[in-house]
CSV table of C-alpha atoms and ligand atoms in Angstrom, one decimal:
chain,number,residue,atom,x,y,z
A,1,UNK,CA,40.2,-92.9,-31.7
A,2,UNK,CA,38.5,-94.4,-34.7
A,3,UNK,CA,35.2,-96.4,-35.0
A,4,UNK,CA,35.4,-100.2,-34.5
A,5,UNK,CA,32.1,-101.2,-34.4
A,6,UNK,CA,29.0,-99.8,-33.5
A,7,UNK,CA,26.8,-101.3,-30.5
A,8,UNK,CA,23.5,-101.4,-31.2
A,9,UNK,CA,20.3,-102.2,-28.8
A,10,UNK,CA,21.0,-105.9,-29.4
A,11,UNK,CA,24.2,-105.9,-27.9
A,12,UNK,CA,23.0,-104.5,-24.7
A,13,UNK,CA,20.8,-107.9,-23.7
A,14,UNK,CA,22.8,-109.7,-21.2
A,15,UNK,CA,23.0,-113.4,-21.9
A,16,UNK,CA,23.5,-114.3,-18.4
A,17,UNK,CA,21.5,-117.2,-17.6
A,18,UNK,CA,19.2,-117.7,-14.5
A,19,UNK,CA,21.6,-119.9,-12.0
A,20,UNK,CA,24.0,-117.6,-10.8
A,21,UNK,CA,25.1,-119.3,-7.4
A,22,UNK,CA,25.7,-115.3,-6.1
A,23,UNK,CA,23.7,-115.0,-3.5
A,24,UNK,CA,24.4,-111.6,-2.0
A,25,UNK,CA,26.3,-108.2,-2.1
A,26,UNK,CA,26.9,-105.2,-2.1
A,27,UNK,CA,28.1,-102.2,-5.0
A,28,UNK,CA,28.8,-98.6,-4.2
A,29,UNK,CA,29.5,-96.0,-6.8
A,30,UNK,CA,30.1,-92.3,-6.9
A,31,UNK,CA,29.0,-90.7,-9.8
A,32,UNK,CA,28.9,-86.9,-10.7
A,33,UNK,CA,26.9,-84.2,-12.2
A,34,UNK,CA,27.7,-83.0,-15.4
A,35,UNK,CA,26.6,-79.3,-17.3
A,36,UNK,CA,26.0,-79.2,-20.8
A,37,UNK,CA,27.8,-76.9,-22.8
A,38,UNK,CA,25.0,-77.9,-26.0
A,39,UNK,CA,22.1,-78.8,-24.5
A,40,UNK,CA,19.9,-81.9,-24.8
A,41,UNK,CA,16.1,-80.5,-24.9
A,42,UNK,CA,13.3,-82.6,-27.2
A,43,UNK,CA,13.8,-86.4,-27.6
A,44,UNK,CA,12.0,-89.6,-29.3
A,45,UNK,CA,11.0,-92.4,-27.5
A,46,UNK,CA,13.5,-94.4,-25.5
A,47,UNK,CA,15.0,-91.4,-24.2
A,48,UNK,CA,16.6,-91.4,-27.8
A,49,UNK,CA,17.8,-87.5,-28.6
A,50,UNK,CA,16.4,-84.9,-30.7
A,51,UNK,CA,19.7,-83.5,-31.0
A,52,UNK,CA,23.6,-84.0,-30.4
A,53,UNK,CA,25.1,-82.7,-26.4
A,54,UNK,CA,28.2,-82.1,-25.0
A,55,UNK,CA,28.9,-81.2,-21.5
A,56,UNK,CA,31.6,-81.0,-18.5
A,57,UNK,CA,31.4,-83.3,-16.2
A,58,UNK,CA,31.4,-82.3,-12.9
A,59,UNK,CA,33.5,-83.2,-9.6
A,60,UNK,CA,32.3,-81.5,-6.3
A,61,UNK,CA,28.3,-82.2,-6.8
A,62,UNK,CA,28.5,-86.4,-6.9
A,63,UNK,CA,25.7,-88.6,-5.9
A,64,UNK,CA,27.1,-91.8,-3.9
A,65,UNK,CA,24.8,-94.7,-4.3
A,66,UNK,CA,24.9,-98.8,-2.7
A,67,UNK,CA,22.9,-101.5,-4.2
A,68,UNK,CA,22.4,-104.3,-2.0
A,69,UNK,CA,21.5,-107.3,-3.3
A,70,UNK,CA,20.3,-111.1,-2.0
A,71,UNK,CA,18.7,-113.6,-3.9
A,72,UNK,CA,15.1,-113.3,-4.1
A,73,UNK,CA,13.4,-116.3,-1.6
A,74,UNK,CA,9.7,-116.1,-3.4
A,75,UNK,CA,8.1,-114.8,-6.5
A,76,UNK,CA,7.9,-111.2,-6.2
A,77,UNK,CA,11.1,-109.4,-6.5
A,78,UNK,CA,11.0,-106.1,-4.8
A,79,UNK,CA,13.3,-103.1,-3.5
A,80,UNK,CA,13.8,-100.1,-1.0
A,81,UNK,CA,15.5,-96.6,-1.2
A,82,UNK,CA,16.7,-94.4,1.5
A,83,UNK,CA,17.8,-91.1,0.9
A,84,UNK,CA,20.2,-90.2,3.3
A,85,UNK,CA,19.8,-92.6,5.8
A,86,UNK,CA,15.8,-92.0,5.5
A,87,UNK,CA,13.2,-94.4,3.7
A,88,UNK,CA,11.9,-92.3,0.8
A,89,UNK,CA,8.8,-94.2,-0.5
A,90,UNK,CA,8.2,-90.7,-2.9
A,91,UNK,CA,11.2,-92.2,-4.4
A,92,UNK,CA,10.3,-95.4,-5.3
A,93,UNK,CA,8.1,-94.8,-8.7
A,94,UNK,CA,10.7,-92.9,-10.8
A,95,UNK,CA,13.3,-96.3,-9.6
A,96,UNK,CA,10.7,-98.6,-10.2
A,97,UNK,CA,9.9,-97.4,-13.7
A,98,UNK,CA,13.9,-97.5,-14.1
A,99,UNK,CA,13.9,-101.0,-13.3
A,100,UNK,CA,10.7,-101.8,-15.6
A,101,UNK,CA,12.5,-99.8,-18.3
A,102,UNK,CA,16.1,-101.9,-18.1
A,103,UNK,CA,14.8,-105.1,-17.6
A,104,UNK,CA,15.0,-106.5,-21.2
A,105,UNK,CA,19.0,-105.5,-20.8
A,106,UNK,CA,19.4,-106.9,-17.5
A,107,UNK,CA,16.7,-109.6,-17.1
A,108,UNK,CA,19.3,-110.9,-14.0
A,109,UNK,CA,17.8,-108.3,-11.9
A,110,UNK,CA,14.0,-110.3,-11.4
A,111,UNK,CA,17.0,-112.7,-9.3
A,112,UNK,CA,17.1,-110.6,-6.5
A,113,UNK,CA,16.1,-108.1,-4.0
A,114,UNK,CA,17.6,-104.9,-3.5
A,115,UNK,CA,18.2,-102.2,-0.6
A,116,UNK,CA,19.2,-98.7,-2.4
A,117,UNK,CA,21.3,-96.4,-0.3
A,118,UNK,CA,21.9,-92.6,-1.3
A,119,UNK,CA,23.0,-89.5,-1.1
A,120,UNK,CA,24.5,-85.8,-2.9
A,121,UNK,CA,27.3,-84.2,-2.0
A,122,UNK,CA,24.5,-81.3,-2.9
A,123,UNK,CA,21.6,-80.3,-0.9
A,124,UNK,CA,18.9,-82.2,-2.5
A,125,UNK,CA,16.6,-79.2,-3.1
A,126,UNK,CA,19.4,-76.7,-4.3
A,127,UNK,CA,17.7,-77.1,-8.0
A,128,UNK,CA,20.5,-79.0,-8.9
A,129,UNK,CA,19.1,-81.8,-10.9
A,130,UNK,CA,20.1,-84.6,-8.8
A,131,UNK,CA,18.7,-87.1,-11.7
A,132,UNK,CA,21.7,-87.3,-13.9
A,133,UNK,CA,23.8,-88.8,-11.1
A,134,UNK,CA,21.6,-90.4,-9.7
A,135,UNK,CA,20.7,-92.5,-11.8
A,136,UNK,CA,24.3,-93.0,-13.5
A,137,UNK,CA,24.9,-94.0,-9.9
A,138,UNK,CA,22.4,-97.2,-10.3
A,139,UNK,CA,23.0,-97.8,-13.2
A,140,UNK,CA,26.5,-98.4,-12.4
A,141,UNK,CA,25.7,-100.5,-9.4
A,142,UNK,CA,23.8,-102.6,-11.7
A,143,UNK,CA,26.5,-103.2,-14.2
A,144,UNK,CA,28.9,-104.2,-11.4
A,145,UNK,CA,26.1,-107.1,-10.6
A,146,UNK,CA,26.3,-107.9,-14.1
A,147,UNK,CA,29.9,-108.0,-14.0
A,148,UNK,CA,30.1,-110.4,-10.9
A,149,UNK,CA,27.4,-112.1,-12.4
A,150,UNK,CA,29.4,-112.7,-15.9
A,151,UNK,CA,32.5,-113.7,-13.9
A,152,UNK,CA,30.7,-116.2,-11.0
A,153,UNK,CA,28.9,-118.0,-14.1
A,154,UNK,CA,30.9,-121.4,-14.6
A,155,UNK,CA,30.2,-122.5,-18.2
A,156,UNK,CA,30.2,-120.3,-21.2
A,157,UNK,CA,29.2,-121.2,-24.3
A,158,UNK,CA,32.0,-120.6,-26.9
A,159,UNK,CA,29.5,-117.6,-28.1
A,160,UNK,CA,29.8,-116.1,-25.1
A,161,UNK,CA,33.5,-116.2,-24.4
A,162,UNK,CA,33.9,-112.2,-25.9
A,163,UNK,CA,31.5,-110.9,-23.5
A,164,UNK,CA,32.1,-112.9,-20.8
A,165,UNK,CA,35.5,-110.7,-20.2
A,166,UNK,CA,33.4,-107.9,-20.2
A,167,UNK,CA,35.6,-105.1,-21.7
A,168,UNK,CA,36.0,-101.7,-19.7
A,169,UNK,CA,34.7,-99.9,-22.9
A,170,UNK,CA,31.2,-102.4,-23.2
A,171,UNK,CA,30.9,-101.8,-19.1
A,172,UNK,CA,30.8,-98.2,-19.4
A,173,UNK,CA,28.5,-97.7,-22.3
A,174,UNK,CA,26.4,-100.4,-21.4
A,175,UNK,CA,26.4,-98.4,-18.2
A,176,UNK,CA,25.7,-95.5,-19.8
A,177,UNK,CA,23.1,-96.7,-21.7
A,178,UNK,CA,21.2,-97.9,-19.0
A,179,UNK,CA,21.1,-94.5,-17.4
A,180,UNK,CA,19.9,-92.8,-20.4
A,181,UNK,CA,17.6,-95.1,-19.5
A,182,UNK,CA,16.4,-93.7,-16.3
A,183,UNK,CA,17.2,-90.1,-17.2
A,184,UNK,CA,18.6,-88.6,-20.7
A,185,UNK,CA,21.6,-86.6,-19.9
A,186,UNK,CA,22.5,-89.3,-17.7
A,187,UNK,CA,24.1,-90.8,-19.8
A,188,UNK,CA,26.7,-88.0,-20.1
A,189,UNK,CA,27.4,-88.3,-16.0
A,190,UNK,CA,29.3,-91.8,-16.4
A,191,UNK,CA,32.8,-90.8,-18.0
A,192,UNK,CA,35.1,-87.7,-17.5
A,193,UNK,CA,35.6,-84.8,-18.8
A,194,UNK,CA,33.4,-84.0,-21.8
A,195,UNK,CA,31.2,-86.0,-23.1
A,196,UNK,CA,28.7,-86.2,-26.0
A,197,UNK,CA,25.4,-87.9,-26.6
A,198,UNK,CA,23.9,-88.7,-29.8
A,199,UNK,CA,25.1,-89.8,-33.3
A,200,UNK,CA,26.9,-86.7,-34.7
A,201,UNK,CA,29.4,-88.0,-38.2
A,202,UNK,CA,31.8,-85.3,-36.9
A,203,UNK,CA,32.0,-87.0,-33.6
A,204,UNK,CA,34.3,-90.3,-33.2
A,205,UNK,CA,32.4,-93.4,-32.1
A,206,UNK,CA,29.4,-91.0,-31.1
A,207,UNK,CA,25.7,-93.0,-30.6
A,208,UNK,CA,22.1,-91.8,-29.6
A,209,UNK,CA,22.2,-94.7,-27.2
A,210,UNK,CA,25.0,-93.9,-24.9
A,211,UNK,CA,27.4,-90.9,-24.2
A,212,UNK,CA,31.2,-91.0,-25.3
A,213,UNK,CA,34.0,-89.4,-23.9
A,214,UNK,CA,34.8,-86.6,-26.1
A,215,UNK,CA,38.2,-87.6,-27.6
A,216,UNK,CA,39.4,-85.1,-29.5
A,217,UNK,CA,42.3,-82.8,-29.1
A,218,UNK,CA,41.3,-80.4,-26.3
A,219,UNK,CA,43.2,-77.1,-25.2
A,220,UNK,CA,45.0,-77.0,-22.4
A,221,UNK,CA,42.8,-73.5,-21.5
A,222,UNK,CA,40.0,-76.1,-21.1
A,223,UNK,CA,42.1,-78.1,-18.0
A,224,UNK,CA,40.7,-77.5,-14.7
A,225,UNK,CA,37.7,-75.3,-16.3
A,226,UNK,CA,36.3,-74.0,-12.9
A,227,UNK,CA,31.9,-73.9,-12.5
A,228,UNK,CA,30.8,-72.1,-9.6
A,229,UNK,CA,27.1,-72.6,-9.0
A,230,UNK,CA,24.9,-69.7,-8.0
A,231,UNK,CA,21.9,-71.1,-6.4
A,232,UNK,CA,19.4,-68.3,-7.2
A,233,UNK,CA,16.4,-70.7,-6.6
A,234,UNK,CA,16.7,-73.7,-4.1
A,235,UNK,CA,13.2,-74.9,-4.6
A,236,UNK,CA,11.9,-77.9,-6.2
A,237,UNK,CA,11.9,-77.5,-9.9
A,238,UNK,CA,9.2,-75.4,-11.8
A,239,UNK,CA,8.9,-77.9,-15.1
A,240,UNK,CA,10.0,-81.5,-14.7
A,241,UNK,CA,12.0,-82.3,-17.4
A,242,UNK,CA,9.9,-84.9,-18.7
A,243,UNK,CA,7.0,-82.1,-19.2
A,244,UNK,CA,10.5,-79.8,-20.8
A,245,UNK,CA,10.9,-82.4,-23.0
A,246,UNK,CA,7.6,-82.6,-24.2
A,247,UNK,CA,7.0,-78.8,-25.5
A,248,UNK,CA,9.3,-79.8,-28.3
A,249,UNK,CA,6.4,-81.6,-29.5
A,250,UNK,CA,4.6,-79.0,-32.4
A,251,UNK,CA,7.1,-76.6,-31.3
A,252,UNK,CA,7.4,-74.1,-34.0
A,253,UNK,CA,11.1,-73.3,-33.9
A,254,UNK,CA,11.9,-77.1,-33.0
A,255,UNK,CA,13.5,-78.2,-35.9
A,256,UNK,CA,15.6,-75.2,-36.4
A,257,UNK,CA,16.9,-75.7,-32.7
A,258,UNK,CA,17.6,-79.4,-33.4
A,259,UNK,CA,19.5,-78.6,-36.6
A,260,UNK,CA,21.3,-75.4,-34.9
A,261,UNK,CA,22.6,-77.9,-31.6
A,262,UNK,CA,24.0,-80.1,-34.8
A,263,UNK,CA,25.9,-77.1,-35.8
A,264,UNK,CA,27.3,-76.1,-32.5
A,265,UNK,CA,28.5,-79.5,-31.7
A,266,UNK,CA,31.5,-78.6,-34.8
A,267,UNK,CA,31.6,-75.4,-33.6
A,268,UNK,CA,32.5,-76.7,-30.2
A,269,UNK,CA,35.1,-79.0,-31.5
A,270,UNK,CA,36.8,-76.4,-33.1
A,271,UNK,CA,36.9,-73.7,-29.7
A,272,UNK,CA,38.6,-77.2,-27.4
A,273,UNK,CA,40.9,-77.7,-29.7
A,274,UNK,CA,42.1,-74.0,-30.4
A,275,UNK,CA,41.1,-72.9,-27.1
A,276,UNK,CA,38.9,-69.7,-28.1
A,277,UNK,CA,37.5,-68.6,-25.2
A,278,UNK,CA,35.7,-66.1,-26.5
A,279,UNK,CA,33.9,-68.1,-29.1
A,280,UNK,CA,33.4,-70.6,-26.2
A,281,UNK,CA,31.9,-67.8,-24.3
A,282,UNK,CA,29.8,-67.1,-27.0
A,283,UNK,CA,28.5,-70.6,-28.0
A,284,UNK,CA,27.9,-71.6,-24.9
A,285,UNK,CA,25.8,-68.3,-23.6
A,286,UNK,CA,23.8,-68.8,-26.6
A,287,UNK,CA,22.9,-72.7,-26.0
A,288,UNK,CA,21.9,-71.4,-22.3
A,289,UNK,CA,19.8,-68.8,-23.6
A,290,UNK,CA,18.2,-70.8,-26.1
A,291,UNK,CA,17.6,-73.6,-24.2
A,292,UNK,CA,15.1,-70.8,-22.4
A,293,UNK,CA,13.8,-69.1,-25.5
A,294,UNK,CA,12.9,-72.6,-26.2
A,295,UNK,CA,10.6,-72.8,-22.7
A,296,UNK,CA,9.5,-69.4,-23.3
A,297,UNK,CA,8.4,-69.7,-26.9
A,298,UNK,CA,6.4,-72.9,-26.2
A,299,UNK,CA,2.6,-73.7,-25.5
A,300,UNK,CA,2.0,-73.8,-22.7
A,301,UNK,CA,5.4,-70.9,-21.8
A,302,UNK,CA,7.3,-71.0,-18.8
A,303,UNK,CA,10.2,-68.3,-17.8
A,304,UNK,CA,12.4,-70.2,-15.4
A,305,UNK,CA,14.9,-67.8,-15.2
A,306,UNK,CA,13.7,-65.3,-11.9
A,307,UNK,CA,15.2,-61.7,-11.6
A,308,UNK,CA,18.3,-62.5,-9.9
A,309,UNK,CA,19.6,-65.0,-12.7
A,310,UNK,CA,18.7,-61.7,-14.7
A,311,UNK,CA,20.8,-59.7,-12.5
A,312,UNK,CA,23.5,-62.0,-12.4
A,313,UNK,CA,23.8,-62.1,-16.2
A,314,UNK,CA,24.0,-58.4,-16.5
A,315,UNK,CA,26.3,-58.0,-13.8
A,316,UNK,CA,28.8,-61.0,-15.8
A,317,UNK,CA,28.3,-59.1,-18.7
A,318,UNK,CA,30.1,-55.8,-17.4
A,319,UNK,CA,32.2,-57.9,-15.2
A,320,UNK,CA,33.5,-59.0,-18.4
A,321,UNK,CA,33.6,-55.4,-20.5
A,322,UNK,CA,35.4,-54.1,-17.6
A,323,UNK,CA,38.4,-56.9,-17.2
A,324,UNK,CA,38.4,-58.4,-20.8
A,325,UNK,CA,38.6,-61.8,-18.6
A,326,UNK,CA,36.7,-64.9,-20.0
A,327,UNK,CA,33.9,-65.6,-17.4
A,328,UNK,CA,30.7,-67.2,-18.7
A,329,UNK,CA,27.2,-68.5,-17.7
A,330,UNK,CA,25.7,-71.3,-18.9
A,331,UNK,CA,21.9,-72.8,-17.5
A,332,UNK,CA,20.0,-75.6,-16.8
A,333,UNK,CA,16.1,-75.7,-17.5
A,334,UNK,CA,15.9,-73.4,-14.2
A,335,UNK,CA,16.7,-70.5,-12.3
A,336,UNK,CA,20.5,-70.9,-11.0
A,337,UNK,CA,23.4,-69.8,-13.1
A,338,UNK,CA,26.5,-71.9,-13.8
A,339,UNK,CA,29.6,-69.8,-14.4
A,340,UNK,CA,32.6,-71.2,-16.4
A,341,UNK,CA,35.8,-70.1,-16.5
A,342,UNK,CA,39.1,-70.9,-16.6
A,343,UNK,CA,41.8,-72.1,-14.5
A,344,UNK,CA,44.3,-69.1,-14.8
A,345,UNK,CA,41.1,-66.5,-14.0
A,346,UNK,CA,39.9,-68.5,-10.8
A,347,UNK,CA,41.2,-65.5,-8.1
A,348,UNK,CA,39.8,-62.4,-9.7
A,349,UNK,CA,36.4,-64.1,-10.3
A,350,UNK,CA,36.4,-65.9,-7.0
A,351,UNK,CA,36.6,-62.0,-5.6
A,352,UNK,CA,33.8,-61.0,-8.2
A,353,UNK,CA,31.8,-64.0,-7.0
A,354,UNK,CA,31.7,-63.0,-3.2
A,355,UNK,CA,32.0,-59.0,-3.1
A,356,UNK,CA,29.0,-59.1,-6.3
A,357,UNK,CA,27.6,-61.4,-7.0
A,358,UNK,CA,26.6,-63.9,-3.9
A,359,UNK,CA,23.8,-61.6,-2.7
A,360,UNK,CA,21.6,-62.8,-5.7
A,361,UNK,CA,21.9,-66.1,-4.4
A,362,UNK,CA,19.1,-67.8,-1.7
A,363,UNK,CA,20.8,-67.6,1.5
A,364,UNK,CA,24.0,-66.7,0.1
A,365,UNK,CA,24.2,-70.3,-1.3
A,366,UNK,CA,26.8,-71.7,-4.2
A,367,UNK,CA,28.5,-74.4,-5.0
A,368,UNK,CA,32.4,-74.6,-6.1
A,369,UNK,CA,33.2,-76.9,-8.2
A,370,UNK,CA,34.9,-77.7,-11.6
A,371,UNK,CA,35.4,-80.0,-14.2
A,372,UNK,CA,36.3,-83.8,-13.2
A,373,UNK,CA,37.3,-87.0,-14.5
A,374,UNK,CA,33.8,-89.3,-13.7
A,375,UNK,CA,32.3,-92.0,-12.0
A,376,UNK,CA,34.3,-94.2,-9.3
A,377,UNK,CA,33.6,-97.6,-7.8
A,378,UNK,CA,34.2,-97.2,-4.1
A,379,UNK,CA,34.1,-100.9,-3.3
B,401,LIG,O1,18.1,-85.6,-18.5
B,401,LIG,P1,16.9,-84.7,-18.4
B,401,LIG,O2,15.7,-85.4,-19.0
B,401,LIG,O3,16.7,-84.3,-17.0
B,401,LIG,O4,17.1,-83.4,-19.3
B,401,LIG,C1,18.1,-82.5,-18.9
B,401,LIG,C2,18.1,-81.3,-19.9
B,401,LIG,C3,19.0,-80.1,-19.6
B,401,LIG,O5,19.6,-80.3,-18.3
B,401,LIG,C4,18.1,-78.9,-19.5
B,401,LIG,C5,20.0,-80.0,-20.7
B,401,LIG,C6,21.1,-81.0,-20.7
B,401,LIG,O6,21.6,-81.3,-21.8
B,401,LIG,O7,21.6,-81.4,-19.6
């Protein structure tokens, strides 16, 4: 795929004007997780990355969200959010500044009011960050108003004609960039399955303000990639991510991280395409455990990694001396363990899984899943 043009804040405004005659509706989206393989940690404002991503996009753990909508009767515009079939006013800030934060893109939204309905395919506190599909979930929801919007509008200006059709490509960045929006590596949760955030010249059609599916030549080792999700800690997380983000700030080893992601991101292009899964093992254990050296070597230091993500490691690690097989571990900014692997190794580390490794896990809790192929409109 080769560059066409580049989209730029600007194009992300919606022209629609104020007199839609839609009056009510309803979207409903499932969107999935996704686990980077290069990890996003330090941005600018805006949500704009420090540094380049990359990550799987996941099937099993999804987030299914419906935006109701009816034309607003007075003045003040407002909205409501269960969470599984329960009201969830806790919820409402980290929406509401969502909604403050896309209005300039979507200024159609002060038209109506809404009724959010969601819920996870996950439990919601297994410490799986429920934020990147959530909010790729909304944001989603919202484009599909935009879309009706675009279509229900009778007369278009000849100006307006291009985006009126609304291409599938400027729906799912726009998309994207309005969950980047609500939560950076949200962005990555819209499109299947890699995808990379931020402007990287080695990386077709690549942006800071959206995430693109990776479309380079991948191996077919990489098909069906299997990430089974050990949930070591179920608890609410230890460091928001908005605090994570911050300790970049003065961080003495920050720049060398940002530059080092940068470098990985080639790296990673070459191991999909020859299918090295040994360098992928070692790339991508690396980005986990920097992404923590990172948290541990800031001020103030957190270790969110607890002794049975230790244990786990350790035990991988032999697992994989012993059977030469290509089993890996990759984290988020807490204490479960992600382990990748591939297709053709799923029955000897399924076994591994259960007879070793499951009774590091709270309750005996993990999660199956594998690599999928995004977001889906339901109706
Ligand atoms: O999207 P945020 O702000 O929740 O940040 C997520 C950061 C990591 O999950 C730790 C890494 C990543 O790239 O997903």
């Amino acid at each position: 795929m080769t560059k066409i043009y580049d989209l730029t804040e600007r194009d992300f405004i919606s022209t629609i004007s104020n007199s839609s005659q839609l009056s009510s509706g309803e979207f409903t989206w499932k969107t999935p997780s996704n686990i980077a393989l290069v990890k996003y940690w330090g941005k600018k404002e805006s949500q704009i990355p420090e540094n380049t991503s990359i990550s799987f996009t996941l099937d099993a753990c999804f987030t299914m969200t419906t935006l109701k909508f009816v034309k607003k009767k007075n003045e003040k515009g407002d909205f409501e959010i269960y969470f599984e079939g329960k009201k969830k006013e806790d919820f409402k800030p980290k929406i509401a500044t969502f909604f403050q934060r896309i209005e300039k893109y979507c200024p159609f939204l002060s038209e109506y009011d809404f009724v959010i309905n969601s819920r996870n395919s996950f439990p919601h506190s297994s410490g799986i960050a429920s934020s990147a599909s959530g909010m790729s979930a909304l944001a989603l929801c919202v484009m599909s108003l935009e879309k009706a919007l675009l279509i229900d509008q009778r007369s278009l200006s000849g100006a307006e004609v291009t985006r009126s059709k609304m291409t599938d490509d400027y729906f799912y960045k726009k998309a994207s960039f309005l969950a980047r929006l609500g939560s950076g590596s949200a962005c990555r949760s819209i499109k299947g399955s890699i995808v990379v955030w931020g402007n990287h010249k080695e990386i077709n059609d690549s942006s800071d303000l959206y995430g693109v599916e990776f479309s380079d030549e991948v191996h077919s080792n990489f098909k069906n990639f299997h990430d089974t999700i050990l949930l070591v800690d179920e608890g609410e997380k230890q460091v928001s991510s908005t605090v994570g983000h911050q300790l970049m700030y003065n961080h003495p080893y920050a720049q060398e991280r940002f530059n080092q992601a940068e470098e990985n991101i080639v790296a990673v292009k070459e191991i999909l395409k020859s299918g090295d899964l040994k360098a992928f093992t070692n790339l991508v254990e690396s980005e986990a455990l920097t992404l923590h050296a990172m948290m541990m070597t800031s001020n103030p230091y957190f270790i969110l990694m607890k002794p049975n993500t230790l244990k786990i490691i350790n035990k991988i690690w032999e697992f994989r001396k012993e059977t030469n097989l290509n089993l890996c571990f990759t984290l988020d900014a807490g204490a479960n363990v992600h382990l990748l692997y591939p297709e053709n190794e799923k029955d000897q580390v399924n076994d591994f899984v259960v007879s070793e490794l499951i009774q590091y896990c709270q309750n005996n809790h993990y999660i199956c899943d594998r690599v999928g192929k995004g977001a889906k409109l339901i109706n």
